[in-house]
Amino acid sequence: MSRKALIAANWKMYKTPAEALAFVDAFLPLVTGHTRDEIALFPSPVLLPTVIPACKGSNIAVGAQNIHFAEEGAYTGETSIGQLKALGGTHVLIGHSERRQYFCETDEIVNKKLHAALKAGLIPVVCIGEVLQEREAGKTSDVLKTQVTGAFAGITPEAAEPIVIAYEPVWAIGTGKTATPEIAEDAHRTIRAEVAKLLGANVASSMRILYGGSVKPDNVTALMAQEDIDGALVGGASLKPESFSAIAKY
Ligand code: PGA
């Protein structure tokens, strides 16, 4: 089963609107006509009204780093799916480890957000991954299974088709320590097997599983050569057009 890779930029809390626009202006010509992979940018919510129109008509999709599961309401500081969609956003990150670590996001919240994103027709990128202590204690596969099961509660095989998973070992995020291709592949296989158990072999074999954690132009090729790695979620190395386009063209 061939899966079209997704190469995604997680800009986190970086860039002003002017810097975001300068990135897009420099980046688009570097990836013109690149159709082998899907490419997506995930900027801060205040940058969406700048980045989405700037990417319109190009081969670059744009999504949010987070959304609330409620349609609207008294949730100070949050962004609704309706607001994202009204701007033309198509993708959303859900449950990034920084959201889990600093903003108390649980598997239950991730699950609610996933249901809401699917209902609205967004492409959700569900982030999972173990912390260093869990890896060292030999609990990686248990943690991944728990996170997948929690995120996918109540999701049917029919509804699951747009879902993308991003495996991001927390110890490799922003640390310069990348998982070796073998370590990453091993985790991806565990995740795919768990998806198969929950949603069936067909859904599992077509679901894209991205790797994230210190992906750079010089390590992306070896990671992408692994059978179960279907793309990358890139933080630090996605902030510069040259480096992110080099990753997209691995
Ligand atoms: P990094 O971040 O590439 O800077 O490690 C990845 C992520 O957090 O999505």
Coordinates of N, CA, C and O in Angstrom, one line a residue, residues 108-211:
E108 N -7.8 11.9 26.9 CA -9.2 12.1 26.8 C -9.5 13.4 26.0 O -10.4 13.5 25.2
I109 N -8.7 14.5 26.3 CA -8.9 15.7 25.6 C -8.5 15.5 24.1 O -9.1 16.0 23.2
V110 N -7.4 14.8 23.9 CA -6.9 14.5 22.5 C -8.1 13.8 21.8 O -8.4 14.1 20.6
N111 N -8.7 12.9 22.4 CA -9.8 12.1 21.8 C -11.0 13.1 21.4 O -11.5 13.0 20.3
K112 N -11.3 14.0 22.3 CA -12.4 14.9 22.0 C -12.0 15.8 20.9 O -12.9 16.1 20.0
K113 N -10.8 16.2 20.8 CA -10.4 17.1 19.7 C -10.4 16.3 18.4 O -10.7 16.9 17.4
L114 N -10.0 15.1 18.5 CA -9.9 14.3 17.2 C -11.3 14.1 16.7 O -11.6 14.2 15.5
H115 N -12.3 13.8 17.6 CA -13.7 13.6 17.1 C -14.2 14.9 16.4 O -14.8 14.9 15.4
A116 N -13.9 16.1 17.1 CA -14.3 17.4 16.6 C -13.7 17.7 15.2 O -14.3 18.1 14.3
A117 N -12.4 17.4 15.1 CA -11.7 17.7 13.9 C -12.2 16.8 12.7 O -12.4 17.4 11.6
L118 N -12.4 15.6 13.0 CA -12.9 14.7 11.9 C -14.3 15.1 11.5 O -14.7 15.1 10.3
K119 N -15.2 15.4 12.5 CA -16.5 15.9 12.2 C -16.5 17.1 11.3 O -17.4 17.2 10.4
A120 N -15.5 17.9 11.4 CA -15.5 19.2 10.7 C -14.7 19.0 9.3 O -14.6 19.9 8.6
G121 N -14.2 17.8 9.1 CA -13.5 17.5 7.8 C -12.1 18.0 7.8 O -11.6 18.2 6.7
L122 N -11.5 18.2 8.9 CA -10.1 18.6 8.9 C -9.2 17.4 8.8 O -9.6 16.3 9.1
I123 N -7.9 17.6 8.5 CA -7.0 16.5 8.5 C -6.2 16.6 9.8 O -5.4 17.5 10.0
P124 N -6.5 15.6 10.8 CA -5.9 15.7 12.1 C -4.5 15.0 12.1 O -4.4 13.9 11.6
V125 N -3.5 15.6 12.7 CA -2.2 15.0 13.0 C -2.1 14.7 14.5 O -1.9 15.7 15.2
V126 N -2.4 13.5 14.9 CA -2.4 13.2 16.3 C -1.0 12.8 16.8 O -0.3 11.9 16.2
C127 N -0.5 13.6 17.7 CA 0.9 13.4 18.2 C 1.0 12.5 19.4 O 0.3 12.7 20.4
I128 N 1.9 11.5 19.3 CA 2.1 10.7 20.5 C 3.6 10.5 20.7 O 4.4 10.8 19.8
G129 N 4.0 9.9 21.8 CA 5.5 9.7 22.0 C 5.8 9.6 23.5 O 5.1 10.1 24.3
E130 N 6.8 8.8 23.8 CA 7.2 8.5 25.1 C 8.3 9.6 25.6 O 9.0 10.1 24.8
V131 N 8.3 9.8 26.9 CA 9.4 10.6 27.5 C 10.6 9.7 27.8 O 10.5 8.5 27.8
L132 N 11.7 10.3 28.1 CA 12.9 9.6 28.3 C 12.8 8.5 29.4 O 13.3 7.4 29.2
Q133 N 12.2 8.9 30.5 CA 12.1 8.0 31.6 C 11.3 6.7 31.2 O 11.7 5.6 31.6
E134 N 10.3 6.9 30.4 CA 9.5 5.8 30.0 C 10.3 4.9 29.0 O 10.2 3.7 29.1
R135 N 11.1 5.5 28.1 CA 11.9 4.7 27.3 C 12.9 3.9 28.1 O 13.1 2.7 27.9
E136 N 13.6 4.6 29.0 CA 14.6 3.9 29.8 C 14.0 2.8 30.7 O 14.7 1.9 31.0
A137 N 12.7 3.0 31.0 CA 12.1 1.9 31.9 C 11.5 0.8 31.0 O 10.8 -0.1 31.5
G138 N 11.8 0.9 29.7 CA 11.2 -0.2 28.8 C 9.7 -0.1 28.6 O 9.1 -1.1 28.2
K139 N 9.2 1.1 28.8 CA 7.7 1.2 28.7 C 7.2 1.8 27.4 O 6.0 2.1 27.2
T140 N 8.1 2.0 26.4 CA 7.8 2.7 25.2 C 6.5 2.1 24.5 O 5.6 2.9 24.2
S141 N 6.5 0.8 24.3 CA 5.4 0.3 23.5 C 4.1 0.4 24.3 O 3.0 0.7 23.7
D142 N 4.2 0.2 25.6 CA 2.9 0.4 26.4 C 2.4 1.8 26.3 O 1.2 2.0 26.2
V143 N 3.3 2.7 26.4 CA 2.9 4.2 26.4 C 2.3 4.5 25.0 O 1.2 5.1 25.0
L144 N 2.9 4.0 23.9 CA 2.3 4.3 22.6 C 1.0 3.6 22.4 O 0.0 4.2 21.9
K145 N 0.8 2.4 22.9 CA -0.5 1.7 22.8 C -1.5 2.4 23.6 O -2.7 2.6 23.1
T146 N -1.2 2.9 24.8 CA -2.2 3.6 25.6 C -2.6 4.9 24.9 O -3.8 5.3 24.9
Q147 N -1.6 5.6 24.4 CA -1.9 6.9 23.7 C -2.8 6.7 22.5 O -3.7 7.4 22.2
V148 N -2.5 5.7 21.7 CA -3.3 5.4 20.5 C -4.7 5.0 20.9 O -5.7 5.5 20.3
T149 N -4.8 4.1 21.8 CA -6.1 3.6 22.3 C -6.9 4.8 22.8 O -8.1 4.9 22.5
G150 N -6.3 5.6 23.6 CA -7.0 6.8 24.2 C -7.4 7.8 23.1 O -8.6 8.2 23.1
A151 N -6.5 8.1 22.2 CA -6.9 9.1 21.2 C -8.0 8.5 20.3 O -8.9 9.3 19.8
F152 N -8.0 7.2 20.0 CA -8.9 6.7 19.0 C -10.2 6.2 19.6 O -11.0 5.6 18.9
A153 N -10.5 6.4 20.9 CA -11.7 5.8 21.5 C -12.9 6.3 20.7 O -13.1 7.6 20.5
G154 N -13.8 5.4 20.3 CA -15.0 5.8 19.6 C -14.9 6.2 18.2 O -15.8 6.5 17.5
I155 N -13.7 6.1 17.6 CA -13.4 6.4 16.2 C -13.7 5.1 15.4 O -13.1 4.0 15.7
T156 N -14.5 5.2 14.4 CA -14.8 4.0 13.5 C -13.8 3.9 12.4 O -13.2 4.9 12.0
P157 N -13.6 2.8 11.8 CA -12.7 2.6 10.7 C -13.1 3.6 9.5 O -12.3 4.1 8.9
E158 N -14.4 3.8 9.3 CA -14.9 4.6 8.2 C -14.5 6.1 8.5 O -14.1 6.8 7.5
A159 N -14.5 6.5 9.7 CA -14.2 7.9 10.1 C -12.7 8.2 10.1 O -12.2 9.3 10.0
A160 N -11.9 7.1 10.2 CA -10.5 7.2 10.5 C -9.6 7.6 9.3 O -8.5 8.0 9.5
E161 N -10.2 7.5 8.2 CA -9.3 7.6 6.9 C -8.4 8.9 6.9 O -7.3 8.7 6.5
P162 N -8.9 10.0 7.3 CA -8.0 11.2 7.2 C -6.9 11.3 8.3 O -6.0 12.1 8.1
I163 N -7.0 10.5 9.3 CA -6.1 10.6 10.4 C -4.7 10.4 10.1 O -4.3 9.4 9.4
V164 N -3.8 11.2 10.5 CA -2.4 11.1 10.4 C -1.9 11.0 11.9 O -2.4 11.7 12.8
I165 N -0.9 10.1 12.1 CA -0.3 10.0 13.5 C 1.2 10.6 13.3 O 1.8 10.4 12.3
A166 N 1.6 11.3 14.3 CA 3.0 11.7 14.4 C 3.6 11.1 15.6 O 3.2 11.4 16.7
Y167 N 4.6 10.2 15.4 CA 5.4 9.7 16.5 C 6.5 10.6 16.8 O 7.4 10.8 16.0
E168 N 6.5 11.2 18.0 CA 7.5 12.1 18.4 C 8.1 11.7 19.8 O 7.5 12.1 20.8
P169 N 9.2 11.0 19.8 CA 9.7 10.7 21.1 C 10.1 12.0 21.8 O 10.9 12.8 21.2
V170 N 9.6 12.2 23.0 CA 9.8 13.5 23.6 C 11.2 13.9 23.9 O 11.7 15.0 23.7
W171 N 12.0 12.8 24.1 CA 13.5 13.0 24.4 C 14.2 13.5 23.1 O 15.4 13.9 23.2
A172 N 13.6 13.4 22.0 CA 14.2 13.8 20.7 C 13.8 15.2 20.2 O 14.3 15.7 19.2
I173 N 12.8 15.8 20.9 CA 12.2 17.0 20.4 C 13.1 18.2 20.9 O 13.3 18.4 22.1
G174 N 13.6 18.9 19.9 CA 14.4 20.1 20.2 C 15.7 19.9 20.9 O 16.3 20.8 21.4
T175 N 16.1 18.6 21.0 CA 17.3 18.3 21.8 C 18.5 18.0 20.8 O 19.6 17.9 21.3
G176 N 18.2 17.9 19.5 CA 19.3 17.5 18.6 C 19.5 16.0 18.6 O 20.3 15.5 17.8
K177 N 18.9 15.3 19.6 CA 19.0 13.8 19.6 C 17.9 13.2 18.8 O 16.7 13.2 19.2
T178 N 18.2 12.7 17.6 CA 17.2 12.1 16.8 C 17.1 10.6 17.1 O 18.2 10.0 17.4
A179 N 15.9 10.0 17.1 CA 15.9 8.5 17.2 C 16.6 8.0 16.0 O 16.5 8.6 14.9
T180 N 17.3 6.9 16.1 CA 17.9 6.3 14.9 C 16.8 5.8 14.0 O 15.7 5.5 14.5
P181 N 17.0 5.6 12.7 CA 16.0 5.1 11.9 C 15.4 3.8 12.4 O 14.2 3.6 12.3
E182 N 16.3 3.0 13.0 CA 15.8 1.7 13.5 C 14.9 1.8 14.7 O 13.8 1.2 14.8
I183 N 15.3 2.7 15.6 CA 14.4 3.0 16.8 C 13.1 3.5 16.4 O 12.0 3.1 16.8
A184 N 13.1 4.5 15.4 CA 11.9 5.1 14.9 C 11.0 4.0 14.2 O 9.8 3.9 14.5
E185 N 11.6 3.2 13.4 CA 10.9 2.2 12.6 C 10.2 1.2 13.6 O 9.0 0.8 13.4
D186 N 10.9 0.9 14.6 CA 10.4 -0.1 15.6 C 9.1 0.5 16.3 O 8.1 -0.2 16.4
A187 N 9.2 1.8 16.6 CA 8.0 2.4 17.3 C 6.9 2.5 16.3 O 5.7 2.3 16.6
H188 N 7.2 2.9 15.0 CA 6.2 3.0 14.0 C 5.4 1.7 13.8 O 4.2 1.7 13.6
R189 N 6.2 0.6 13.8 CA 5.6 -0.7 13.6 C 4.7 -1.0 14.8 O 3.6 -1.6 14.5
T190 N 5.1 -0.7 16.0 CA 4.2 -0.9 17.1 C 2.9 -0.1 17.0 O 1.8 -0.7 17.3
I191 N 3.1 1.1 16.6 CA 1.9 2.0 16.4 C 0.9 1.4 15.3 O -0.3 1.3 15.5
R192 N 1.5 1.0 14.2 CA 0.7 0.5 13.1 C 0.0 -0.8 13.5 O -1.2 -1.0 13.2
A193 N 0.6 -1.6 14.3 CA 0.0 -2.8 14.8 C -1.1 -2.5 15.7 O -2.2 -3.2 15.7
E194 N -1.0 -1.5 16.5 CA -2.0 -1.1 17.5 C -3.2 -0.6 16.7 O -4.4 -0.9 17.0
V195 N -3.0 0.2 15.7 CA -4.0 0.8 14.8 C -4.8 -0.4 14.2 O -6.0 -0.4 14.1
A196 N -4.0 -1.4 13.7 CA -4.7 -2.5 13.1 C -5.6 -3.3 14.1 O -6.7 -3.7 13.7
K197 N -5.1 -3.4 15.3 CA -5.9 -4.0 16.3 C -7.3 -3.3 16.5 O -8.3 -3.9 16.7
L198 N -7.1 -2.0 16.6 CA -8.3 -1.1 16.9 C -9.2 -0.9 15.7 O -10.4 -0.9 15.8
L199 N -8.6 -0.7 14.5 CA -9.4 -0.3 13.4 C -9.3 -1.2 12.1 O -9.9 -0.9 11.1
G200 N -8.6 -2.2 12.3 CA -8.5 -3.2 11.1 C -7.2 -2.9 10.3 O -6.6 -1.8 10.3
A201 N -6.8 -4.0 9.5 CA -5.6 -4.0 8.8 C -5.6 -3.0 7.6 O -4.6 -2.3 7.3
N202 N -6.8 -2.8 7.0 CA -6.8 -1.8 5.9 C -6.6 -0.4 6.4 O -5.8 0.3 5.7
V203 N -7.2 0.0 7.4 CA -7.0 1.4 8.0 C -5.6 1.5 8.4 O -4.9 2.5 8.0
A204 N -5.0 0.5 9.0 CA -3.6 0.6 9.5 C -2.6 0.7 8.4 O -1.7 1.5 8.4
S205 N -2.9 0.0 7.3 CA -1.9 0.0 6.2 C -2.0 1.3 5.4 O -1.1 1.6 4.7
S206 N -3.1 2.0 5.5 CA -3.2 3.2 4.7 C -2.9 4.5 5.6 O -2.8 5.6 5.1
M207 N -2.8 4.3 6.9 CA -2.6 5.5 7.8 C -1.2 5.9 7.7 O -0.3 5.2 7.9
R208 N -1.0 7.3 7.6 CA 0.3 7.8 7.6 C 0.8 8.0 9.0 O 0.1 8.6 9.8
I209 N 2.0 7.6 9.2 CA 2.7 7.8 10.5 C 4.0 8.6 10.3 O 4.9 8.1 9.6
L210 N 4.0 9.8 10.8 CA 5.1 10.7 10.6 C 6.1 10.5 11.8 O 5.7 10.1 12.9
Y211 N 7.4 10.8 11.5 CA 8.3 10.8 12.6 C 8.6 12.3 12.9 O 8.8 13.1 12.0

